[in-house]
Short mmCIF file of C-alpha atoms in Angstrom, two decimals:
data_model
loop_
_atom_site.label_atom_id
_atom_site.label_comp_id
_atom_site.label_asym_id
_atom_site.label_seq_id
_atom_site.Cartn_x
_atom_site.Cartn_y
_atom_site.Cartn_z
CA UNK W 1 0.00 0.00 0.00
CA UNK W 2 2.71 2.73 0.94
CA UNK W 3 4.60 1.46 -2.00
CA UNK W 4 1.96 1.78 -4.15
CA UNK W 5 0.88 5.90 -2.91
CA UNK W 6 4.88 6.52 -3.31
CA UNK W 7 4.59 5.52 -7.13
CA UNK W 8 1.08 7.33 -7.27
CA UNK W 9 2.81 10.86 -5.62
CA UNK W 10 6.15 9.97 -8.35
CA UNK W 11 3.54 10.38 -10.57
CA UNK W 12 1.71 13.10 -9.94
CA UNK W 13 4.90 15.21 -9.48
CA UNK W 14 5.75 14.20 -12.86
CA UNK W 15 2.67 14.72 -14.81
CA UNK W 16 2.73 17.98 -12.78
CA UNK W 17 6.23 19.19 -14.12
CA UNK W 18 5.45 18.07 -17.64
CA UNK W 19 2.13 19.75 -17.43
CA UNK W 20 3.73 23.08 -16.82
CA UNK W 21 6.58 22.78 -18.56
CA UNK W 22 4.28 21.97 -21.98
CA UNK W 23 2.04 24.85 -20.60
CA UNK W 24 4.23 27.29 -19.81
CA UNK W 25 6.68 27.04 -22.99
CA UNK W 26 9.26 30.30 -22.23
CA UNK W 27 9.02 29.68 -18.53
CA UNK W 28 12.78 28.56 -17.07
CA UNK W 29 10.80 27.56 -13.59
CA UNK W 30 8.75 25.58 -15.38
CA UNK W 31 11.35 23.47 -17.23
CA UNK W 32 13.18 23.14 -13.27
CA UNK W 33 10.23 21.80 -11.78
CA UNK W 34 10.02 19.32 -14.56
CA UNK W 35 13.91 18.40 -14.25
CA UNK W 36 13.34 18.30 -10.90
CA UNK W 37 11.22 15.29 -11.16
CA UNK W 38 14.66 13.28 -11.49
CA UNK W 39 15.97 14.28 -8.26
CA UNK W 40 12.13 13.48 -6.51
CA UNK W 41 12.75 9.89 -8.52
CA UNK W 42 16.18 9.42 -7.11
CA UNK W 43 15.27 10.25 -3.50
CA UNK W 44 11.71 8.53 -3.60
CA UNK W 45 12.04 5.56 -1.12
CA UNK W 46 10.65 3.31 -3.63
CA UNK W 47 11.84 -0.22 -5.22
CA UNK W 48 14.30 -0.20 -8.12
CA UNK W 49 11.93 -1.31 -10.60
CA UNK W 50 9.28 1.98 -9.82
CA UNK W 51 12.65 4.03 -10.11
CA UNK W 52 13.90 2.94 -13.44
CA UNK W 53 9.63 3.21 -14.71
CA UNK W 54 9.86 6.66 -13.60
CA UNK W 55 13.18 7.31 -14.81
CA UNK W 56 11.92 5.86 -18.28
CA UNK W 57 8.69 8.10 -18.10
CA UNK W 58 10.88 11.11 -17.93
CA UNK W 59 13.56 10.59 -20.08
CA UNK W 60 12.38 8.36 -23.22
CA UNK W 61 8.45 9.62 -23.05
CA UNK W 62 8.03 12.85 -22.01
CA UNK W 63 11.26 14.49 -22.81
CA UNK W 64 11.31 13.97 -26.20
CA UNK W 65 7.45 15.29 -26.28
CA UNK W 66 8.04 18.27 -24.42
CA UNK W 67 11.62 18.66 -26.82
CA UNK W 68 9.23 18.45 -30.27
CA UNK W 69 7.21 21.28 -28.69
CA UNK W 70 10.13 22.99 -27.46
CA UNK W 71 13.42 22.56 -29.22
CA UNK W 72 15.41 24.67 -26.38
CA UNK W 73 13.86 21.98 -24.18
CA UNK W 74 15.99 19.11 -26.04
CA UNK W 75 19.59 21.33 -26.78
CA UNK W 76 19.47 21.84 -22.84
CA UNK W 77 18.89 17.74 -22.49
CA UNK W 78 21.60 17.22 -25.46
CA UNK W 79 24.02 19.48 -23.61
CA UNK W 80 23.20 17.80 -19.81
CA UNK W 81 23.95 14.44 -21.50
CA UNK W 82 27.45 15.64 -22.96
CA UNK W 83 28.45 17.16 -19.59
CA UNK W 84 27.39 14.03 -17.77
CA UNK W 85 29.64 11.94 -19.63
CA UNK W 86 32.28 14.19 -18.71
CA UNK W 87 31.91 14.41 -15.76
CA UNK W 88 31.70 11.07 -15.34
CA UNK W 89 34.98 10.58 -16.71
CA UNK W 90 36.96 13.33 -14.88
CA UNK W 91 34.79 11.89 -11.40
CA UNK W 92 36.65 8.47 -12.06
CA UNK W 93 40.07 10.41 -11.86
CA UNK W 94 39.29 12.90 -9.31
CA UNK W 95 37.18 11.17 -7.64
CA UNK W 96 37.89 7.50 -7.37
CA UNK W 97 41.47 8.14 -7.38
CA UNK W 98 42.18 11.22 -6.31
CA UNK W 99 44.96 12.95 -8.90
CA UNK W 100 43.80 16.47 -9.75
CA UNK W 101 43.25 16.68 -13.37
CA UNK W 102 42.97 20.58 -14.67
CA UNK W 103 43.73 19.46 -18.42
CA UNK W 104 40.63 16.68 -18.86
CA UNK W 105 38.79 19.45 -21.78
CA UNK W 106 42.21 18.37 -24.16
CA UNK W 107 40.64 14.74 -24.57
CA UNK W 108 37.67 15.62 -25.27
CA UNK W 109 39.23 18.15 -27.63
CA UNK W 110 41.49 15.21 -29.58
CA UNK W 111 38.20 13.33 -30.04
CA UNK W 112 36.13 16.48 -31.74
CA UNK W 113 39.38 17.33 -33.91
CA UNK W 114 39.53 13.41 -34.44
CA UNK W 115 35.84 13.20 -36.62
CA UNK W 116 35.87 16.65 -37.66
CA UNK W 117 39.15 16.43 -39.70
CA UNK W 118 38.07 13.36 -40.98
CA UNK W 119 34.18 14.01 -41.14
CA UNK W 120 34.51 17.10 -43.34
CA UNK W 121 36.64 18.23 -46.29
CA UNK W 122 39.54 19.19 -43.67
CA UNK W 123 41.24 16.21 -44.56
CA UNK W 124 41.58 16.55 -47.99
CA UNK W 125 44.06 19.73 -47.37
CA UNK W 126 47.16 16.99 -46.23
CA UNK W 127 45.47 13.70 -47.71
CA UNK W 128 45.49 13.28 -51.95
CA UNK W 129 42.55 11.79 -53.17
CA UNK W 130 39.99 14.17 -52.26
CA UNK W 131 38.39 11.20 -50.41
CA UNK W 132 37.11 13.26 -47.70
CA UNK W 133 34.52 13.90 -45.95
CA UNK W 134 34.15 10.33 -44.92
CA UNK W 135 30.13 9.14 -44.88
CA UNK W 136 27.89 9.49 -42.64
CA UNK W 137 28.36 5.72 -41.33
CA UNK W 138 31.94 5.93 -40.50
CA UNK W 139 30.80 8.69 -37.49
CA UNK W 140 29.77 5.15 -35.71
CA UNK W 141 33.25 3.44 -35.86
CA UNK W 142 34.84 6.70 -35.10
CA UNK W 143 33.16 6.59 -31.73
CA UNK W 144 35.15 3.56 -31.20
CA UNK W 145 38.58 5.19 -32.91
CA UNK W 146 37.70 7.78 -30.59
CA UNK W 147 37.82 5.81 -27.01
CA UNK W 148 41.30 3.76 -28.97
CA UNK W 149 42.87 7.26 -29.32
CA UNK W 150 41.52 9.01 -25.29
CA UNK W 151 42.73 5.66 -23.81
CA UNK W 152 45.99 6.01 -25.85
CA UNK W 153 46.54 9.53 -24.82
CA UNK W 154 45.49 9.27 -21.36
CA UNK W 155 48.23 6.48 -20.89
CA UNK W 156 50.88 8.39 -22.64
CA UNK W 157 49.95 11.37 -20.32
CA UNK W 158 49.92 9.53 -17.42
CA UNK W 159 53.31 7.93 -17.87
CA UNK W 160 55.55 11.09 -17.22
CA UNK W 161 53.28 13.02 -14.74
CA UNK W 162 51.63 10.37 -12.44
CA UNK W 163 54.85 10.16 -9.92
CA UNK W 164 53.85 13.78 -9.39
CA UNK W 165 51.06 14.48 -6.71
CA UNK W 166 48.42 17.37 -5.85
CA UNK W 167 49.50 20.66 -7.11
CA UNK W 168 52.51 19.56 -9.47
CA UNK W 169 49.99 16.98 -11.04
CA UNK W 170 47.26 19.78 -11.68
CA UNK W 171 49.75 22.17 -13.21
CA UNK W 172 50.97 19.78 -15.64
CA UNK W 173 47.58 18.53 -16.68
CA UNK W 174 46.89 22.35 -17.00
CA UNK W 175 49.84 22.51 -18.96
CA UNK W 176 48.80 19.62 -21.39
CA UNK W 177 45.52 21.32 -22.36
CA UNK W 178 46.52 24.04 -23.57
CA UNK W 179 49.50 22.50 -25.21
CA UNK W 180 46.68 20.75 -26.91
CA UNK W 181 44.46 23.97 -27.54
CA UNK W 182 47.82 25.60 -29.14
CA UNK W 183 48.73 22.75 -31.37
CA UNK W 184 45.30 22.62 -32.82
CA UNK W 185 44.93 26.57 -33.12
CA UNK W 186 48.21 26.52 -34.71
CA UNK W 187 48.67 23.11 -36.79
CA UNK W 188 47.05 25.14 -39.76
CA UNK W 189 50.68 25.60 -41.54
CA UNK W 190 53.28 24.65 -43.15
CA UNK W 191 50.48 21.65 -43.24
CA UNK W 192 46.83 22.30 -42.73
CA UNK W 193 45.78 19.61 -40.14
CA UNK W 194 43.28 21.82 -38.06
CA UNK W 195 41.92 25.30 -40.22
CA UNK W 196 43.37 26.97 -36.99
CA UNK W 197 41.17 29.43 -35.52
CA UNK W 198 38.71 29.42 -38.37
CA UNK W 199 37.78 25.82 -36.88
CA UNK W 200 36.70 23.13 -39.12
CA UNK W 201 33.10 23.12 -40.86
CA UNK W 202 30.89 21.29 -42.33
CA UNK W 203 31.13 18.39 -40.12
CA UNK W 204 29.36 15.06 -41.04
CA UNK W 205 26.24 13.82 -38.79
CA UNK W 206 25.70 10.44 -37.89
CA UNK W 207 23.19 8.79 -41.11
CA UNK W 208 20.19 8.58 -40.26
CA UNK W 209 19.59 4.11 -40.43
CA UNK W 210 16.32 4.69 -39.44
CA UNK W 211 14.49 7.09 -41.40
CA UNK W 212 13.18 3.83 -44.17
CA UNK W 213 12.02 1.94 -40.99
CA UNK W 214 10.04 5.50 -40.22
CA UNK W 215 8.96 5.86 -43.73
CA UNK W 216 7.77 2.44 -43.94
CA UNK W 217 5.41 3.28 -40.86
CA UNK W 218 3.67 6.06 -42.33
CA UNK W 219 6.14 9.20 -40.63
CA UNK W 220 7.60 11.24 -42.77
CA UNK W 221 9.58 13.85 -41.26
CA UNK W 222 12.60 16.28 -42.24
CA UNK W 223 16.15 15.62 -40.87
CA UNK W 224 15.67 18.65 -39.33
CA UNK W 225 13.29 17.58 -37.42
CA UNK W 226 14.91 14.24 -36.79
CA UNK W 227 18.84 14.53 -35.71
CA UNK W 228 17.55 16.97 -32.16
CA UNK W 229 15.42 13.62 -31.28
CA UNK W 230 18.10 11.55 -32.68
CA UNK W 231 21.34 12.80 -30.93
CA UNK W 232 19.19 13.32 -28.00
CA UNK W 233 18.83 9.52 -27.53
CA UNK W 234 22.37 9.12 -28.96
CA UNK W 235 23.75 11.06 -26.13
CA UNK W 236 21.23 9.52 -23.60
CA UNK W 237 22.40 6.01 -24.28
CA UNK W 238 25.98 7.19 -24.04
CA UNK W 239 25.76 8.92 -20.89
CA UNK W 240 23.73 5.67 -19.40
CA UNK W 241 26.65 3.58 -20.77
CA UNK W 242 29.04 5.53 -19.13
CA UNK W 243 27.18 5.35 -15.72
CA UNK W 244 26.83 1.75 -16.01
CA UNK W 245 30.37 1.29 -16.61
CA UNK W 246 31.37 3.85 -14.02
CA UNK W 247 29.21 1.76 -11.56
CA UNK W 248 30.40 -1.85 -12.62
CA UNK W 249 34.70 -0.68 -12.63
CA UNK W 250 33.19 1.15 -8.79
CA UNK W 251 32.34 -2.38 -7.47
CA UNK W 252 35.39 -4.37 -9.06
CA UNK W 253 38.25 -4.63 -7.50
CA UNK W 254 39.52 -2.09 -10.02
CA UNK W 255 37.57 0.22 -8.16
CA UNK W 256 38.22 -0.67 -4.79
CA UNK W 257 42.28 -0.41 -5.86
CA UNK W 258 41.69 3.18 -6.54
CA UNK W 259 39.74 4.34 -3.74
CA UNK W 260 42.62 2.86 -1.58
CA UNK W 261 45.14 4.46 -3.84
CA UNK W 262 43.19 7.75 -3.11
CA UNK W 263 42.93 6.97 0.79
CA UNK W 264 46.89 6.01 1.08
CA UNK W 265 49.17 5.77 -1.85
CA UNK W 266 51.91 3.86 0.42
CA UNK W 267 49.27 1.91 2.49
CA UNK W 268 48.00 0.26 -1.08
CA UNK W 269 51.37 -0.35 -2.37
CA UNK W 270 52.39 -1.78 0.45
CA UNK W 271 49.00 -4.22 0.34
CA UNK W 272 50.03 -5.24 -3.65
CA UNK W 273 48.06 -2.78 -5.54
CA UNK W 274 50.07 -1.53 -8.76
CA UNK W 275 49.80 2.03 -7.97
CA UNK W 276 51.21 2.95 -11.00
CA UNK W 277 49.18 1.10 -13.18
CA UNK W 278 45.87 1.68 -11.53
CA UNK W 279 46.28 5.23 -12.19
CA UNK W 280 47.27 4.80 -15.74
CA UNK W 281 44.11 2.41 -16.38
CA UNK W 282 42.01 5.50 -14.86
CA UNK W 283 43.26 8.34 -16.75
CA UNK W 284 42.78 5.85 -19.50
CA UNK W 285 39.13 5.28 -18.93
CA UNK W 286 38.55 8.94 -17.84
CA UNK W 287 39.99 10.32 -21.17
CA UNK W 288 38.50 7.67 -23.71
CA UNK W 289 34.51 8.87 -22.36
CA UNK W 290 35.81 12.11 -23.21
CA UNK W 291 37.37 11.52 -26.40
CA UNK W 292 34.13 9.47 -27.13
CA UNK W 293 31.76 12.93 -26.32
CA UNK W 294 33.97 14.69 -28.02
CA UNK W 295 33.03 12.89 -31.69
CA UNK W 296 29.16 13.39 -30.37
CA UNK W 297 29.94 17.25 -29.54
CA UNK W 298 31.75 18.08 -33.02
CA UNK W 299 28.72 15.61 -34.85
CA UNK W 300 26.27 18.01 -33.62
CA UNK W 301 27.64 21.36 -33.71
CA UNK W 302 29.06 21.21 -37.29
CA UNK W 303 31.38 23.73 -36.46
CA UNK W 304 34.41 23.56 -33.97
CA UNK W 305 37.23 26.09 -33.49
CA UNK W 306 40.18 26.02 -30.42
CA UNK W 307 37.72 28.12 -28.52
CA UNK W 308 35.42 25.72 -27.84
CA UNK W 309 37.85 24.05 -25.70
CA UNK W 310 39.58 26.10 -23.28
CA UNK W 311 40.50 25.87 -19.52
CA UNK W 312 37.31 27.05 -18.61
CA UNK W 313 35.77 23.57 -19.97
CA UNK W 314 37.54 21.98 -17.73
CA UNK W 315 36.94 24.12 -14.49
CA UNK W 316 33.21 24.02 -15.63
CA UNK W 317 33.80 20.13 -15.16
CA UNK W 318 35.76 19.76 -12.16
CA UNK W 319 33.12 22.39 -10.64
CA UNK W 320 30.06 19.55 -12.04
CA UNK W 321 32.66 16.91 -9.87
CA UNK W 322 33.15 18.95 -6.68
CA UNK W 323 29.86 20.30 -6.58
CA UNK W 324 27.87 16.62 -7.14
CA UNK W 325 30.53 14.94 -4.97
CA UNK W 326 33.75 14.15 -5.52
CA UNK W 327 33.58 9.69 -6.33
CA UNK W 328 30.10 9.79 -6.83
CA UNK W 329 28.41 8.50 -9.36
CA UNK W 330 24.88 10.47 -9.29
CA UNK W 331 27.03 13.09 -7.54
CA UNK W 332 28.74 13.93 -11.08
CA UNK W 333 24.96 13.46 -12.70
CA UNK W 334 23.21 16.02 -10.53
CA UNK W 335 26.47 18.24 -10.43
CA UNK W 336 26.56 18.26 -14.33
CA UNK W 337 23.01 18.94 -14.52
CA UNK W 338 22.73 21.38 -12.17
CA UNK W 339 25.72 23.34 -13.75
CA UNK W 340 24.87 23.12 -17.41
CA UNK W 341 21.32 24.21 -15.77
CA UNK W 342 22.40 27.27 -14.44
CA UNK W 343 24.69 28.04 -17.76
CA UNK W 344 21.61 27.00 -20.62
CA UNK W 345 19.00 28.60 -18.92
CA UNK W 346 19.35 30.39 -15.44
CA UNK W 347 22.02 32.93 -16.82
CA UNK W 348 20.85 33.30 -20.19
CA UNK W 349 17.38 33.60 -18.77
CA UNK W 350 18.22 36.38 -16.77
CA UNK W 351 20.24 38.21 -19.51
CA UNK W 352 16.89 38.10 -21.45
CA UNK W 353 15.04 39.29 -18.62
CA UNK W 354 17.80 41.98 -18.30
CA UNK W 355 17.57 43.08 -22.00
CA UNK W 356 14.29 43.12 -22.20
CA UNK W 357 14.06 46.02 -19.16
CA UNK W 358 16.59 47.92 -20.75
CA UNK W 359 14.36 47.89 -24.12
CA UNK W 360 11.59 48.72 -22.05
CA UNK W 361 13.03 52.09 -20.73
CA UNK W 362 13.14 50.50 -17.29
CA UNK W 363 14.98 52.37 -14.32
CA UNK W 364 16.81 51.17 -11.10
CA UNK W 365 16.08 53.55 -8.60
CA UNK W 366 19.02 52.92 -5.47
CA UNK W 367 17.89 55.05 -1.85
CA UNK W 368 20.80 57.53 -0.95
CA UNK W 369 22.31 57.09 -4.26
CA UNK W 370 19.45 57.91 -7.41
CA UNK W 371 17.60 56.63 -10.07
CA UNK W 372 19.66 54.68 -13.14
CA UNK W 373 18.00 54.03 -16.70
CA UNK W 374 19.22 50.80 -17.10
CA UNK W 375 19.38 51.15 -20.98
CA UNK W 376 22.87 53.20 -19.75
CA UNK W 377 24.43 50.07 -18.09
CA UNK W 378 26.90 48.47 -20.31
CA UNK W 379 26.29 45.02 -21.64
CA UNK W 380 29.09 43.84 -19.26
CA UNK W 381 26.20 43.76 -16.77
CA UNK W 382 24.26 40.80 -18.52
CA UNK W 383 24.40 37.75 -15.92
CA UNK W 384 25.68 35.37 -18.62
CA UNK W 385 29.42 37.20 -18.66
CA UNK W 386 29.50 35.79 -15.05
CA UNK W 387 29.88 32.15 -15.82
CA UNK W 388 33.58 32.40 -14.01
CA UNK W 389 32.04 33.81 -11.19
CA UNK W 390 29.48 31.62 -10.95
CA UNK W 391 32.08 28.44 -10.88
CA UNK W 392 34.47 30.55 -8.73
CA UNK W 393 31.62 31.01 -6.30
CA UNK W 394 30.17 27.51 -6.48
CA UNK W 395 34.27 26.28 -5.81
CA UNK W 396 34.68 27.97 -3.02
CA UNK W 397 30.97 27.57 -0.91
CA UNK W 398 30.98 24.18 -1.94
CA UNK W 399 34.66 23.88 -0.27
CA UNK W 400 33.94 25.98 2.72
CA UNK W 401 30.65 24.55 3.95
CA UNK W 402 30.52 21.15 2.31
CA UNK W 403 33.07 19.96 1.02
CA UNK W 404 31.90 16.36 0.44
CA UNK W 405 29.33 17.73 -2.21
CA UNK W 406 25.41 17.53 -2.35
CA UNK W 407 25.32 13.82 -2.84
CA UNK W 408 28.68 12.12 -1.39
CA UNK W 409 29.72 8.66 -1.89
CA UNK W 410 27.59 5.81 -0.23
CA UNK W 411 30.48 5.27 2.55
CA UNK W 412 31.09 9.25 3.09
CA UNK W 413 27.34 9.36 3.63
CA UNK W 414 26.89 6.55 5.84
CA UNK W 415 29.95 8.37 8.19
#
């Protein structure tokens, strides 16, 4: 009986949030309340089977629904999904194992730059033939190329740097990204590998293998209309992928190597664990999910440039990490979520808002000090510059009063 009026209130909070959020199209609350049914479905004291119904309901129902009505609605899903995987990556070498990694945006860099030199004409500039832009279908075995060549640069990384600890290790990680960023702003002569700072564009999208099997049903619809639906379940069953690994390498003994490696380095060489190789394995597994989001990324923004992955990636990330819960696995989720949340829609909602008063003729009237039209404020006001800030703040509250994060690991928890 109480199981069955905890799936009935699941329920109505979702059908709720969907309600409004369908309802109330422009509204930013709205679409919160309705993302908010995840976190009710997470805490819910419910069995697994009601969680994963509910989880289902939201995600592959009415997401997609409320995405066809809305298309912001699915590019702020498509985006959560990206930064989930990433964080989920970095969370398995900050957080399982402890090594401060300030330079985990260059993997996911070497991945874009991996299918967008081969995925558009780019590739015809250093390669004769003109056999380039590869089809469509190759953007699937690229995904695989993609974790080969993450794994293969997190180990050759981690070789050199991982006898380093804390600070040294997170300057030279630092120091890697934007070694990375440089080389592929620069590698545009005496050989043009990257465009430089123009970027590289058109970039292929995966084919669409199911548009006959559509067809055949009666539903005709444009690709435009298709790839937002499509990547969105692309990068769903990635992220899920990546959470299921993350959980299944967790309960190995792979897992419980590196959590000792992060409690005492000595303590679990001492007990038999290859230190060294643990941590290569994890900044191999770390950097092949983001090499592997990286192809996704560059498949759906057709365009990519060295300014799409600066240092300020991978704060944003570590700040998804910290902010979750450093080793957590629905730590990283809600941290990415809540993060890309805040980016997507709080700030540029409030920039809108902000615009729109200036338009309007609006003025801010201060006691003591006068009345200010705000159309005379300079655009450096808009709350989306303040991203930095925004991490910088979330850093340092989160550190000061709790520094375990929102959702901690199961034994941090139980403590």
């Amino acid at each position: 009986m109480r199981r069955a009026g905890v799936a009935a209130g699941l329920l109505a909070y979702i059908g709720a949030g969907a309600w409004l959020a369908h309802s109330l199209p422009q509204s930013t609350l709205a679409f919160l309340f309705f993302e908010s049914s995840l976190l009710a479905i997470f805490y819910a004291r419910a069995p697994h089977a009601v969680k994963l119904g509910c989880g289902a309901l939201v995600l592959v129902v009415l997401m997609p629904l409320l995405g066809a009505a809305n298309a912001y609605y699915l590019e702020v899903a498509i985006q959560v999904g990206i930064f989930v995987a990433l964080a989920l990556g970095l969370n398995i070498v900050v957080g399982f194992v402890g090594l401060l990694n300030l330079g985990f945006v260059a993997f996911y860099a070497i991945g874009a730059y991996l299918w967008a030199i081969f995925g558009s004409p780019q590739a015809n500039e250093f390669l004769p033939g003109g056999a380039f832009p590869l089809s469509a279908g190759w953007f699937f075995p690229f995904l695989l190329f993609a974790l080969a060549a993450g794994a293969l640069t997190g180990t050759l990384l981690g070789l050199p740097v991982l006898r380093l600890r804390g600070d040294y290790l997170a300057i030279v990680t630092l120091g890697f990204a934007e070694v990375v960023r440089l080389l592929v702003n620069n590698l545009d002569k005496p050989v043009n590998l990257t465009n430089g700072p123009r970027g590289i564009t058109p970039i292929e999208k995966p084919p669409l293998f199911f548009q006959p099997w559509l067809e055949a049903l009666g539903w005709r619809a444009e690709p435009s209309a298709l790839y937002p639906l499509y990547f969105y379940f692309l990068v769903l069953i990635f992220a899920v992928v990546v959470a299921v690994v993350s959980r299944r390498l967790e309960d190995s003994h792979v897992g419980r190597a590196w959590k000792a490696i992060r409690e005492d380095e000595i303590a679990a060489g001492a007990m038999g664990i290859p230190v060294v190789r643990m941590k290569l394995l994890a900044f191999a597994v770390g950097a092949s999910f983001a090499s592997a989001a990286g192809v996704i990324f560059a498949a759906k923004q057709v365009f990519i440039n060295p300014e799409s992955f600066t240092f300020m990636e991978s704060i944003g990330v570590l700040a998804m990490v910290i902010l979750g819960g450093m080793g957590s696995i629905p730590g990283a989720i809600l941290g990415a979520t809540a993060i890309t949340v805040i980016n997507l829609q709080l700030l540029k909602g409030l920039s809108l808002w902000f615009n729109a008063l200036r338009q309007g003729g609006a003025v801010l009237a201060i006691p003591l000090l006068g009345s200010f039209p705000l159309s005379e404020l300079p655009a450096q006001f808009e709350p989306a510059k303040y991203e930095r800030m925004v991490f910088g703040l979330i850093l340092m509250l989160m550190m000061a009063f709790r520094p375990q994060g929102i959702l901690p690991p199961r034994r941090r928890r139980e403590r």
